[in-house]
Amino acid sequence: MSPSALLPALSVLLLCCSPPALAFVSEPALSRAACRDDQFVVLDASDGLVNLSVNGVLVQDSVLACQKLRFYFRSGCLRCGEVSDAWRVAVKQYCGEGSESSHATSHQNVPRKLLRQSTDNSSRKDYDPCGGLSLHENNQDTSDSSENDDHLLAFPGVILLCCGLMFPCFHAERKEASRNDAASIQRNTIESVSSYEVSMSSEKVPPTPHRIPPSPSRFAPSPQVARVGSVNLSIQQILRATQNFSPSFKLGEGGFGMVYRAVLPNGTVVAVKRAKKDQFAGPRDEFSNEVDLLAKIDHRNLVRLLGFTDKGNERIIITEYVPNGTLREHLDGQHGRVLDFNQRLEIAIDVAHALTYLHLYAEKTIIHRDVKSSNILLTDSYRAKVSDFGFARSGPSDTEKTHISTKVKGTAGYLDPEYLRTYQLTPKSDVFSFGILLVEILSARRPVELKRTPEERITIRWTFKKFNEGNIREILDPLLEDHVDDEVLEKLLSLAFQCAAPTRDDRPTMKEVGEQLWEIRKEYGKSIRKV
């Protein structure tokens, strides 16, 4: 029998023996999308429900449908800010609490049990960045999963039976095809291993009280924060949200302008930055271009931009709200507790990761040029987020080249001396500021302490003198009660001095700084376990 004669019979056999999780499509389509080799459609169903079709096949198993949806979101084929309401309904129907019962009743012809409700609601339902229900794995009973596995195992058996019948016809062609496919399989395997290694690189070291995971860099977007444009407010709405920029809503002042806390009509708390008048020097197109650039910054250690308004005499930026104040406030003891050494080290690593992202992984090289403790915001879990991009400027794609400015901007004590002298800005200018910040984190002293004696007014000079004298313990914040190994402290201070070198050629890159901090972090973890 020829292969062409067997194909109709094979089609009928597959149709008859398909598992109950699959059926063919007849409903009208509500929304279509594609992901790799999958073409998937949300179909209209009765009673406000929807169906999911993959490559023309209707998926009637809600667990399988949820797994598919989860894969599409994780792969980036579906994005929270872009999906239609049909996809949100599909997520809620297939992956939400009680999704099993609702979907089972809509397909009563499917012979499968309802999944038993878990006693732990948190394992069945969570919230994703879309504001809908979670795409995490559902915890199920062994008996339920085994029944679903029976369906899945039946289908390969049918395929094997068909292949056995057709084997004599395709034996000759298979030999040649197998040789051609070998190279393709090998390439795909290498690519799969590479992507697996990349995806696992940020998960190799689980976080503990004395260990933190390596930098998520470009692979870790800010969690639970909507994309730019998701917050669209008029000037009148902003005035209501801040009670006409009431002083009681004021959070502080940054390089861009005054910062206010605002509550949106839906209850979301955001930060509203109102531009100073000197921020109006550039044309509106320049401001819009800068906002568009900043909107593409996506890292968990950088404050996300949510929206902006540029009308009349007002230029306003809306960002995520970080609730736990600034690093400087915590070093000053304004929040009632002293940061321990472990928290300070984690904050330094977070800031290094954020600056590395700006310098290397943003669409263009971005130089913050105002890195300081009051621009480091802390979350409730004491993770750092770098804020205030009012001074941020895009630099050249070649990070060794310079960005020439006609006006020096920044904060006294943190400014790169070469930038002051030449007006040439490079990523190494941020490295200098980070070195000053690292000394500040360890000592809790500001870069310039005018009320101290002349020998102690410039903190970096005083620190270097104490270091050379061997009095490194005198550098540490006197409020710190943690035991810190001398070798760990020496390495941290040496790294700070490298960053604050007078010439940029003697400074490491922020990527190198982050790597050194991570090694010091591991050494600190070992030292405290010995105590």
Short mmCIF file of C-alpha atoms in Angstrom, two decimals:
data_model
loop_
_atom_site.label_atom_id
_atom_site.label_comp_id
_atom_site.label_asym_id
_atom_site.label_seq_id
_atom_site.Cartn_x
_atom_site.Cartn_y
_atom_site.Cartn_z
CA MET A 1 0.00 0.00 0.00
CA SER A 2 1.36 3.45 -0.90
CA PRO A 3 1.80 6.20 1.72
CA SER A 4 -0.82 8.37 0.00
CA ALA A 5 -3.40 5.62 0.35
CA LEU A 6 -2.75 5.30 4.07
CA LEU A 7 -3.16 9.02 4.87
CA PRO A 8 -7.02 9.13 4.77
CA ALA A 9 -7.21 6.05 6.96
CA LEU A 10 -4.72 7.55 9.38
CA SER A 11 -6.75 10.78 9.58
CA VAL A 12 -9.94 8.88 10.43
CA LEU A 13 -8.11 6.76 12.99
CA LEU A 14 -6.64 9.84 14.71
CA LEU A 15 -10.05 11.53 14.75
CA CYS A 16 -11.68 8.55 16.38
CA CYS A 17 -8.92 7.90 18.89
CA SER A 18 -8.12 11.46 19.95
CA PRO A 19 -8.16 11.85 23.75
CA PRO A 20 -11.07 13.72 25.30
CA ALA A 21 -8.80 16.71 26.08
CA LEU A 22 -8.88 17.62 22.37
CA ALA A 23 -11.65 18.36 19.86
CA PHE A 24 -11.97 20.24 16.61
CA VAL A 25 -12.97 23.88 16.38
CA SER A 26 -16.41 25.15 15.41
CA GLU A 27 -16.98 28.30 17.50
CA PRO A 28 -16.29 31.87 16.20
CA ALA A 29 -12.90 33.39 17.11
CA LEU A 30 -12.64 36.30 19.58
CA SER A 31 -8.87 36.85 19.47
CA ARG A 32 -5.87 35.26 17.74
CA ALA A 33 -2.16 35.08 18.56
CA ALA A 34 0.94 33.04 17.76
CA CYS A 35 3.84 31.66 19.82
CA ARG A 36 6.70 29.79 18.18
CA ASP A 37 5.01 26.93 16.30
CA ASP A 38 1.60 27.40 17.97
CA GLN A 39 -1.29 29.30 16.44
CA PHE A 40 -3.80 29.82 19.24
CA VAL A 41 -7.27 31.35 19.30
CA VAL A 42 -9.79 32.31 21.97
CA LEU A 43 -13.22 31.13 20.79
CA ASP A 44 -16.64 32.32 21.84
CA ALA A 45 -18.72 29.92 23.93
CA SER A 46 -22.10 30.23 25.59
CA ASP A 47 -22.84 31.74 29.00
CA GLY A 48 -19.90 34.16 28.91
CA LEU A 49 -17.32 31.37 28.70
CA VAL A 50 -14.55 30.95 26.16
CA ASN A 51 -12.66 28.05 24.61
CA LEU A 52 -8.97 27.81 23.72
CA SER A 53 -7.90 26.42 20.35
CA VAL A 54 -4.26 25.52 19.58
CA ASN A 55 -3.33 24.83 15.94
CA GLY A 56 -6.97 24.29 15.07
CA VAL A 57 -7.60 21.83 17.89
CA LEU A 58 -9.96 22.73 20.74
CA VAL A 59 -8.37 22.19 24.18
CA GLN A 60 -11.08 20.92 26.52
CA ASP A 61 -8.81 19.93 29.40
CA SER A 62 -8.64 23.01 31.66
CA VAL A 63 -5.32 21.94 33.21
CA LEU A 64 -3.73 21.61 29.77
CA ALA A 65 -5.26 24.95 28.71
CA CYS A 66 -3.87 26.68 31.81
CA GLN A 67 -0.44 25.20 31.12
CA LYS A 68 -0.57 26.53 27.57
CA LEU A 69 -1.61 30.02 28.71
CA ARG A 70 1.09 30.05 31.36
CA PHE A 71 3.69 29.10 28.72
CA TYR A 72 2.53 31.86 26.34
CA PHE A 73 2.82 34.55 29.05
CA ARG A 74 6.17 33.29 30.31
CA SER A 75 7.55 33.16 26.74
CA GLY A 76 6.50 36.76 26.15
CA CYS A 77 4.09 35.83 23.33
CA LEU A 78 1.26 37.35 25.39
CA ARG A 79 2.01 40.58 27.25
CA CYS A 80 -0.09 41.90 30.08
CA GLY A 81 -0.38 45.43 28.69
CA GLU A 82 -1.39 44.22 25.22
CA VAL A 83 -3.80 41.33 25.64
CA SER A 84 -7.50 41.76 24.94
CA ASP A 85 -10.30 41.08 27.39
CA ALA A 86 -10.79 37.68 25.75
CA TRP A 87 -7.39 36.50 26.99
CA ARG A 88 -8.09 37.81 30.49
CA VAL A 89 -11.35 35.85 30.52
CA ALA A 90 -9.45 32.76 29.37
CA VAL A 91 -6.87 33.15 32.15
CA LYS A 92 -9.56 33.59 34.79
CA GLN A 93 -11.63 30.68 33.45
CA TYR A 94 -8.84 28.13 33.11
CA CYS A 95 -6.39 29.15 35.84
CA GLY A 96 -8.53 30.83 38.50
CA GLU A 97 -9.98 29.48 41.71
CA GLY A 98 -12.87 27.22 40.86
CA SER A 99 -11.87 27.15 37.20
CA GLU A 100 -12.11 23.37 37.17
CA SER A 101 -15.76 23.30 38.16
CA SER A 102 -16.82 26.15 35.89
CA HIS A 103 -15.11 24.67 32.87
CA ALA A 104 -16.23 21.14 33.57
CA THR A 105 -19.86 22.18 33.62
CA SER A 106 -19.46 23.93 30.27
CA HIS A 107 -18.22 20.63 28.77
CA GLN A 108 -20.39 17.99 30.38
CA ASN A 109 -19.54 15.51 27.65
CA VAL A 110 -15.94 15.31 28.88
CA PRO A 111 -15.63 12.24 31.13
CA ARG A 112 -13.35 13.56 33.88
CA LYS A 113 -13.78 14.21 37.61
CA LEU A 114 -13.88 17.65 39.14
CA LEU A 115 -10.66 18.51 40.90
CA ARG A 116 -11.02 18.56 44.65
CA GLN A 117 -10.71 21.99 46.21
CA SER A 118 -7.38 22.51 47.96
CA THR A 119 -7.47 23.40 51.63
CA ASP A 120 -4.78 26.00 50.98
CA ASN A 121 -6.31 28.75 48.89
CA SER A 122 -2.95 30.33 48.25
CA SER A 123 -1.92 27.25 46.26
CA ARG A 124 -4.91 27.62 43.97
CA LYS A 125 -5.02 31.34 43.37
CA ASP A 126 -2.64 34.26 43.17
CA TYR A 127 -2.40 37.52 41.25
CA ASP A 128 -0.29 38.09 38.17
CA PRO A 129 1.03 41.45 36.78
CA CYS A 130 -2.07 41.67 34.57
CA GLY A 131 -4.25 42.07 37.65
CA GLY A 132 -5.87 38.74 36.90
CA LEU A 133 -5.42 35.27 38.27
CA SER A 134 -2.12 33.47 38.61
CA LEU A 135 -0.48 31.40 35.93
CA HIS A 136 1.49 29.38 38.49
CA GLU A 137 1.17 25.65 38.69
CA ASN A 138 -1.97 24.42 40.45
CA ASN A 139 -1.45 21.88 43.20
CA GLN A 140 -3.62 18.85 42.45
CA ASP A 141 -4.35 15.51 43.98
CA THR A 142 -2.42 12.52 42.71
CA SER A 143 -5.60 10.74 41.70
CA ASP A 144 -6.69 13.66 39.48
CA SER A 145 -3.34 14.04 37.77
CA SER A 146 -3.11 10.30 37.12
CA GLU A 147 -6.47 10.30 35.34
CA ASN A 148 -5.31 13.15 33.11
CA ASP A 149 -2.05 11.28 32.47
CA ASP A 150 -4.09 8.26 31.27
CA HIS A 151 -5.61 10.43 28.55
CA LEU A 152 -2.25 11.77 27.52
CA LEU A 153 -0.68 8.29 27.45
CA ALA A 154 -3.46 6.88 25.26
CA PHE A 155 -2.73 9.26 22.41
CA PRO A 156 0.96 8.25 21.93
CA GLY A 157 -0.19 4.61 21.86
CA VAL A 158 -2.47 5.31 18.90
CA ILE A 159 0.34 7.12 17.11
CA LEU A 160 2.71 4.18 17.65
CA LEU A 161 0.12 1.75 16.26
CA CYS A 162 -0.32 3.85 13.13
CA CYS A 163 3.41 4.19 12.67
CA GLY A 164 3.77 0.39 12.91
CA LEU A 165 1.25 -0.08 10.09
CA MET A 166 2.96 2.48 7.88
CA PHE A 167 6.56 1.48 8.70
CA PRO A 168 7.21 -0.66 5.55
CA CYS A 169 6.09 2.18 3.29
CA PHE A 170 8.26 4.85 4.83
CA HIS A 171 11.31 2.75 5.73
CA ALA A 172 13.40 3.93 2.79
CA GLU A 173 12.46 7.62 3.15
CA ARG A 174 13.05 7.50 6.93
CA LYS A 175 16.74 6.63 6.54
CA GLU A 176 17.45 9.71 4.46
CA ALA A 177 15.25 11.93 6.65
CA SER A 178 16.96 10.75 9.83
CA ARG A 179 20.34 11.85 8.49
CA ASN A 180 18.99 15.28 7.59
CA ASP A 181 17.26 15.66 10.94
CA ALA A 182 20.31 14.73 13.01
CA ALA A 183 22.07 18.05 12.54
CA SER A 184 18.84 19.95 13.24
CA ILE A 185 18.21 18.02 16.45
CA GLN A 186 21.76 18.66 17.61
CA ARG A 187 21.40 22.41 16.98
CA ASN A 188 18.07 22.51 18.81
CA THR A 189 19.57 20.61 21.74
CA ILE A 190 22.44 23.07 22.04
CA GLU A 191 20.03 26.00 21.89
CA SER A 192 17.78 24.38 24.50
CA VAL A 193 20.69 23.79 26.86
CA SER A 194 21.90 27.38 26.39
CA SER A 195 18.48 28.83 27.11
CA TYR A 196 18.11 26.52 30.10
CA GLU A 197 21.45 27.67 31.51
CA VAL A 198 20.45 31.30 31.03
CA SER A 199 17.08 30.80 32.70
CA MET A 200 18.67 28.95 35.61
CA SER A 201 21.57 31.37 36.11
CA SER A 202 19.53 33.55 38.43
CA GLU A 203 18.22 30.56 40.39
CA LYS A 204 21.41 28.64 41.19
CA VAL A 205 21.77 30.13 44.66
CA PRO A 206 18.51 30.27 46.63
CA PRO A 207 18.11 33.31 48.88
CA THR A 208 18.72 32.79 52.60
CA PRO A 209 19.36 35.25 55.43
CA HIS A 210 23.04 35.19 54.43
CA ARG A 211 22.87 34.71 50.68
CA ILE A 212 21.15 36.53 47.84
CA PRO A 213 20.68 35.46 44.24
CA PRO A 214 22.93 36.91 41.54
CA SER A 215 21.81 39.89 39.49
CA PRO A 216 18.66 39.29 37.48
CA SER A 217 20.01 41.88 35.00
CA ARG A 218 17.98 42.10 31.80
CA PHE A 219 16.16 38.83 32.48
CA ALA A 220 14.29 40.12 35.54
CA PRO A 221 11.68 42.82 34.97
CA SER A 222 10.24 44.82 37.81
CA PRO A 223 7.52 42.65 39.40
CA GLN A 224 3.85 43.70 39.59
CA VAL A 225 4.35 47.07 37.89
CA ALA A 226 2.40 48.03 34.80
CA ARG A 227 4.07 49.37 31.68
CA VAL A 228 4.34 53.04 30.78
CA GLY A 229 1.07 54.50 29.58
CA SER A 230 -0.93 52.35 31.98
CA VAL A 231 -1.46 55.44 34.15
CA ASN A 232 -3.08 58.18 32.08
CA LEU A 233 -4.15 61.12 34.22
CA SER A 234 -5.18 64.65 33.40
CA ILE A 235 -3.81 67.60 35.33
CA GLN A 236 -7.13 67.84 37.18
CA GLN A 237 -6.95 64.18 38.23
CA ILE A 238 -3.37 64.64 39.46
CA LEU A 239 -4.41 67.69 41.47
CA ARG A 240 -7.18 65.66 43.11
CA ALA A 241 -4.87 62.71 43.78
CA THR A 242 -2.32 64.96 45.52
CA GLN A 243 -4.87 67.36 47.03
CA ASN A 244 -3.50 70.20 44.91
CA PHE A 245 0.12 69.20 45.65
CA SER A 246 -0.48 69.45 49.37
CA PRO A 247 2.64 69.61 51.59
CA SER A 248 1.20 66.71 53.57
CA PHE A 249 1.56 64.54 50.44
CA LYS A 250 5.14 65.64 49.77
CA LEU A 251 7.71 62.82 49.88
CA GLY A 252 10.81 64.86 49.10
CA GLU A 253 12.69 66.64 46.36
CA GLY A 254 14.80 65.08 43.63
CA GLY A 255 16.75 66.23 40.63
CA PHE A 256 13.61 66.43 38.49
CA GLY A 257 11.54 68.30 41.05
CA MET A 258 9.19 67.82 43.99
CA VAL A 259 7.92 64.29 44.65
CA TYR A 260 4.41 63.67 45.99
CA ARG A 261 2.47 60.64 47.09
CA ALA A 262 -0.76 60.20 45.15
CA VAL A 263 -3.68 57.79 45.43
CA LEU A 264 -5.37 56.91 42.15
CA PRO A 265 -9.15 56.40 41.90
CA ASN A 266 -8.64 52.61 41.93
CA GLY A 267 -6.70 52.85 45.21
CA THR A 268 -3.22 52.38 43.71
CA VAL A 269 -0.53 54.48 45.37
CA VAL A 270 2.00 56.09 43.01
CA ALA A 271 4.70 58.74 43.19
CA VAL A 272 4.15 61.97 41.24
CA LYS A 273 7.19 64.05 40.28
CA ARG A 274 6.50 67.67 39.40
CA ALA A 275 9.20 69.26 37.28
CA LYS A 276 11.20 72.28 38.36
CA LYS A 277 11.13 75.28 36.07
CA ASP A 278 14.68 74.62 34.87
CA GLN A 279 13.45 71.33 33.43
CA PHE A 280 11.53 73.34 30.83
CA ALA A 281 14.73 74.51 29.13
CA GLY A 282 14.53 71.76 26.49
CA PRO A 283 11.80 71.42 23.87
CA ARG A 284 8.80 69.19 24.43
CA ASP A 285 10.04 66.66 21.89
CA GLU A 286 13.26 66.25 23.88
CA PHE A 287 11.31 65.66 27.08
CA SER A 288 9.06 63.15 25.34
CA ASN A 289 12.06 61.31 23.88
CA GLU A 290 13.71 61.10 27.31
CA VAL A 291 10.51 59.72 28.82
CA ASP A 292 10.23 57.14 26.03
CA LEU A 293 13.79 56.03 26.74
CA LEU A 294 13.22 55.76 30.48
CA ALA A 295 9.98 53.86 29.89
CA LYS A 296 12.00 51.00 28.40
CA ILE A 297 14.07 50.55 31.56
CA ASP A 298 12.90 47.33 33.17
CA HIS A 299 14.78 46.02 36.21
CA ARG A 300 13.65 45.09 39.71
CA ASN A 301 16.24 47.43 41.27
CA LEU A 302 15.12 50.47 39.27
CA VAL A 303 11.98 52.50 39.96
CA ARG A 304 9.58 52.01 37.06
CA LEU A 305 8.05 54.84 35.05
CA LEU A 306 4.27 54.44 34.75
CA GLY A 307 3.18 57.55 32.87
CA PHE A 308 3.73 61.25 32.25
CA THR A 309 1.88 64.47 31.50
CA ASP A 310 3.25 67.42 29.53
CA LYS A 311 0.63 70.12 29.18
CA GLY A 312 0.78 73.85 29.63
CA ASN A 313 3.19 74.82 32.38
CA GLU A 314 3.27 71.36 33.94
CA ARG A 315 5.60 68.48 33.27
CA ILE A 316 4.77 65.55 35.51
CA ILE A 317 6.18 62.03 35.72
CA ILE A 318 4.31 59.20 37.45
CA THR A 319 6.39 56.33 38.88
CA GLU A 320 5.86 53.35 41.13
CA TYR A 321 5.71 54.15 44.84
CA VAL A 322 8.40 52.61 47.06
CA PRO A 323 7.09 52.73 50.63
CA ASN A 324 10.06 52.40 52.98
CA GLY A 325 11.85 55.71 52.52
CA THR A 326 15.38 56.45 51.33
CA LEU A 327 18.66 54.84 52.26
CA ARG A 328 19.84 58.14 53.74
CA GLU A 329 16.85 58.24 56.09
CA HIS A 330 17.66 54.75 57.34
CA LEU A 331 21.35 55.60 57.84
CA ASP A 332 20.21 58.62 59.87
CA GLY A 333 17.99 56.39 62.03
CA GLN A 334 14.76 58.11 61.02
CA HIS A 335 12.88 54.82 60.70
CA GLY A 336 13.55 53.53 64.20
CA ARG A 337 15.88 50.63 63.45
CA VAL A 338 19.49 50.31 62.36
CA LEU A 339 20.29 48.53 59.11
CA ASP A 340 22.39 45.47 59.90
CA PHE A 341 25.54 44.66 57.95
CA ASN A 342 23.86 42.00 55.84
CA GLN A 343 21.14 44.43 54.72
CA ARG A 344 23.73 47.09 53.88
CA LEU A 345 25.68 44.64 51.76
CA GLU A 346 22.54 43.54 49.93
CA ILE A 347 21.62 47.17 49.25
CA ALA A 348 25.07 47.80 47.76
CA ILE A 349 24.69 44.76 45.51
CA ASP A 350 21.20 45.88 44.41
CA VAL A 351 22.51 49.33 43.44
CA ALA A 352 25.44 47.77 41.55
CA HIS A 353 23.01 45.56 39.62
CA ALA A 354 20.81 48.55 38.75
CA LEU A 355 23.72 50.64 37.44
CA THR A 356 25.08 47.68 35.49
CA TYR A 357 21.71 47.39 33.79
CA LEU A 358 21.69 51.09 32.88
CA HIS A 359 25.22 50.96 31.51
CA LEU A 360 25.07 47.67 29.60
CA TYR A 361 21.57 46.30 29.10
CA ALA A 362 19.31 49.29 28.47
CA GLU A 363 18.44 50.12 24.86
CA LYS A 364 21.09 52.85 25.02
CA THR A 365 23.84 53.38 27.55
CA ILE A 366 22.27 55.44 30.33
CA ILE A 367 24.40 57.38 32.81
CA HIS A 368 22.54 58.20 35.99
CA ARG A 369 25.00 60.93 37.11
CA ASP A 370 23.31 61.57 40.45
CA VAL A 371 23.91 58.33 42.36
CA LYS A 372 23.50 59.13 46.07
CA SER A 373 21.90 57.71 49.20
CA SER A 374 18.80 59.90 48.97
CA ASN A 375 18.11 58.48 45.50
CA ILE A 376 18.14 54.90 46.78
CA LEU A 377 14.65 53.85 47.87
CA LEU A 378 14.00 50.79 50.03
CA THR A 379 11.11 48.37 49.84
CA ASP A 380 9.43 46.82 52.87
CA SER A 381 11.86 43.90 52.55
CA TYR A 382 14.83 46.32 52.42
CA ARG A 383 15.66 45.72 48.78
CA ALA A 384 17.03 48.78 46.98
CA LYS A 385 15.53 50.59 44.00
CA VAL A 386 17.51 53.35 42.30
CA SER A 387 15.35 56.38 41.57
CA ASP A 388 15.40 59.94 40.23
CA PHE A 389 16.27 59.85 36.58
CA GLY A 390 15.76 63.60 36.26
CA PHE A 391 19.52 63.82 35.83
CA ALA A 392 19.87 60.62 33.83
CA ARG A 393 21.18 61.03 30.31
CA SER A 394 21.71 58.58 27.50
CA GLY A 395 25.35 58.13 26.70
CA PRO A 396 27.17 56.76 23.67
CA SER A 397 26.83 53.12 22.74
CA ASP A 398 30.58 52.70 23.29
CA THR A 399 30.87 52.93 27.05
CA GLU A 400 34.51 54.03 26.85
CA LYS A 401 33.55 57.18 24.95
CA THR A 402 32.27 60.29 26.66
CA HIS A 403 29.11 62.33 26.82
CA ILE A 404 30.07 66.02 26.85
CA SER A 405 27.88 68.39 28.86
CA THR A 406 28.04 72.17 29.05
CA LYS A 407 26.78 72.22 32.63
CA VAL A 408 27.87 70.04 35.52
CA LYS A 409 24.94 68.42 37.31
CA GLY A 410 25.02 66.20 40.35
CA THR A 411 25.50 66.41 44.10
CA ALA A 412 28.57 67.71 45.90
CA GLY A 413 30.65 64.93 47.39
CA TYR A 414 29.54 62.35 44.83
CA LEU A 415 30.80 64.09 41.68
CA ASP A 416 33.49 62.51 39.54
CA PRO A 417 36.56 64.85 39.66
CA GLU A 418 37.28 64.18 35.97
CA TYR A 419 33.72 65.17 35.11
CA LEU A 420 34.18 68.38 37.10
CA ARG A 421 37.39 69.13 35.25
CA THR A 422 36.53 68.12 31.68
CA TYR A 423 32.70 68.12 31.54
CA GLN A 424 33.04 64.65 29.99
CA LEU A 425 30.55 62.17 31.37
CA THR A 426 31.04 58.39 31.13
CA PRO A 427 29.67 55.36 32.97
CA LYS A 428 32.83 55.54 35.08
CA SER A 429 31.36 58.76 36.56
CA ASP A 430 28.62 56.63 38.11
CA VAL A 431 31.31 54.21 39.32
CA PHE A 432 33.00 57.04 41.24
CA SER A 433 29.69 58.01 42.86
CA PHE A 434 29.10 54.38 43.80
CA GLY A 435 32.48 54.23 45.56
CA ILE A 436 31.49 57.22 47.68
CA LEU A 437 28.09 55.61 48.33
CA LEU A 438 29.72 52.35 49.45
CA VAL A 439 31.79 54.19 52.08
CA GLU A 440 28.61 55.97 53.18
CA ILE A 441 26.76 52.65 53.55
CA LEU A 442 29.53 51.25 55.77
CA SER A 443 30.18 54.35 57.88
CA ALA A 444 26.73 56.03 57.82
CA ARG A 445 28.61 59.31 57.29
CA ARG A 446 27.62 61.71 54.55
CA PRO A 447 30.25 62.39 51.87
CA VAL A 448 30.78 65.88 53.32
CA GLU A 449 30.39 66.41 57.09
CA LEU A 450 30.73 70.16 57.62
CA LYS A 451 30.22 69.97 61.39
CA ARG A 452 33.22 67.70 61.91
CA THR A 453 36.86 68.65 62.31
CA PRO A 454 38.77 69.61 59.14
CA GLU A 455 40.47 66.19 59.07
CA GLU A 456 37.08 64.42 59.03
CA ARG A 457 34.98 66.69 56.81
CA ILE A 458 35.66 64.82 53.56
CA THR A 459 34.58 61.29 54.43
CA ILE A 460 36.45 59.48 51.65
CA ARG A 461 39.77 61.09 52.70
CA TRP A 462 39.16 60.34 56.37
CA THR A 463 38.26 56.73 55.51
CA PHE A 464 41.39 56.27 53.39
CA LYS A 465 43.56 57.65 56.21
CA LYS A 466 42.01 55.27 58.77
CA PHE A 467 42.41 52.38 56.35
CA ASN A 468 46.13 53.06 55.87
CA GLU A 469 46.59 53.36 59.63
CA GLY A 470 44.97 49.95 60.11
CA ASN A 471 42.05 51.39 62.09
CA ILE A 472 39.31 49.99 59.88
CA ARG A 473 37.01 49.31 62.82
CA GLU A 474 36.73 53.05 63.41
CA ILE A 475 35.26 53.44 59.93
CA LEU A 476 32.20 51.28 60.61
CA ASP A 477 28.92 52.84 61.71
CA PRO A 478 29.15 52.86 65.55
CA LEU A 479 25.51 51.75 65.73
CA LEU A 480 26.29 48.48 63.94
CA GLU A 481 26.23 45.55 66.35
CA ASP A 482 27.10 42.82 63.82
CA HIS A 483 30.41 41.02 63.87
CA VAL A 484 32.20 41.73 60.59
CA ASP A 485 35.36 39.86 59.69
CA ASP A 486 38.33 42.21 59.14
CA GLU A 487 39.14 40.61 55.80
CA VAL A 488 35.59 41.18 54.53
CA LEU A 489 35.68 44.80 55.63
CA GLU A 490 39.10 45.36 54.04
CA LYS A 491 37.89 43.99 50.71
CA LEU A 492 34.82 46.21 50.75
CA LEU A 493 36.85 49.32 51.52
CA SER A 494 39.47 48.42 48.89
CA LEU A 495 36.68 48.09 46.32
CA ALA A 496 35.26 51.47 47.36
CA PHE A 497 38.69 53.09 46.91
CA GLN A 498 39.06 51.50 43.46
CA CYS A 499 35.70 52.93 42.42
CA ALA A 500 36.62 56.38 43.78
CA ALA A 501 39.99 56.49 42.00
CA PRO A 502 40.83 60.02 40.75
CA THR A 503 41.11 58.90 37.11
CA ARG A 504 38.45 56.89 35.32
CA ASP A 505 40.96 54.50 33.76
CA ASP A 506 41.78 53.19 37.23
CA ARG A 507 38.15 52.43 38.07
CA PRO A 508 36.43 49.10 37.41
CA THR A 509 33.18 48.85 35.46
CA MET A 510 29.93 48.48 37.38
CA LYS A 511 29.65 44.90 36.11
CA GLU A 512 33.04 44.12 37.65
CA VAL A 513 31.99 45.88 40.85
CA GLY A 514 28.87 43.72 41.08
CA GLU A 515 30.89 40.55 40.58
CA GLN A 516 33.36 41.53 43.31
CA LEU A 517 30.54 42.40 45.70
CA TRP A 518 28.96 39.02 45.10
CA GLU A 519 32.23 37.25 45.98
CA ILE A 520 32.58 39.37 49.11
CA ARG A 521 28.98 38.50 49.98
CA LYS A 522 29.72 34.79 49.81
CA GLU A 523 32.84 35.24 51.93
CA TYR A 524 30.83 37.17 54.53
CA GLY A 525 28.28 34.35 54.65
CA LYS A 526 31.06 31.84 55.36
CA SER A 527 32.62 34.05 58.05
CA ILE A 528 29.42 34.45 60.07
CA ARG A 529 28.76 30.71 59.99
CA LYS A 530 32.12 30.17 61.67
CA VAL A 531 31.24 32.48 64.56
#
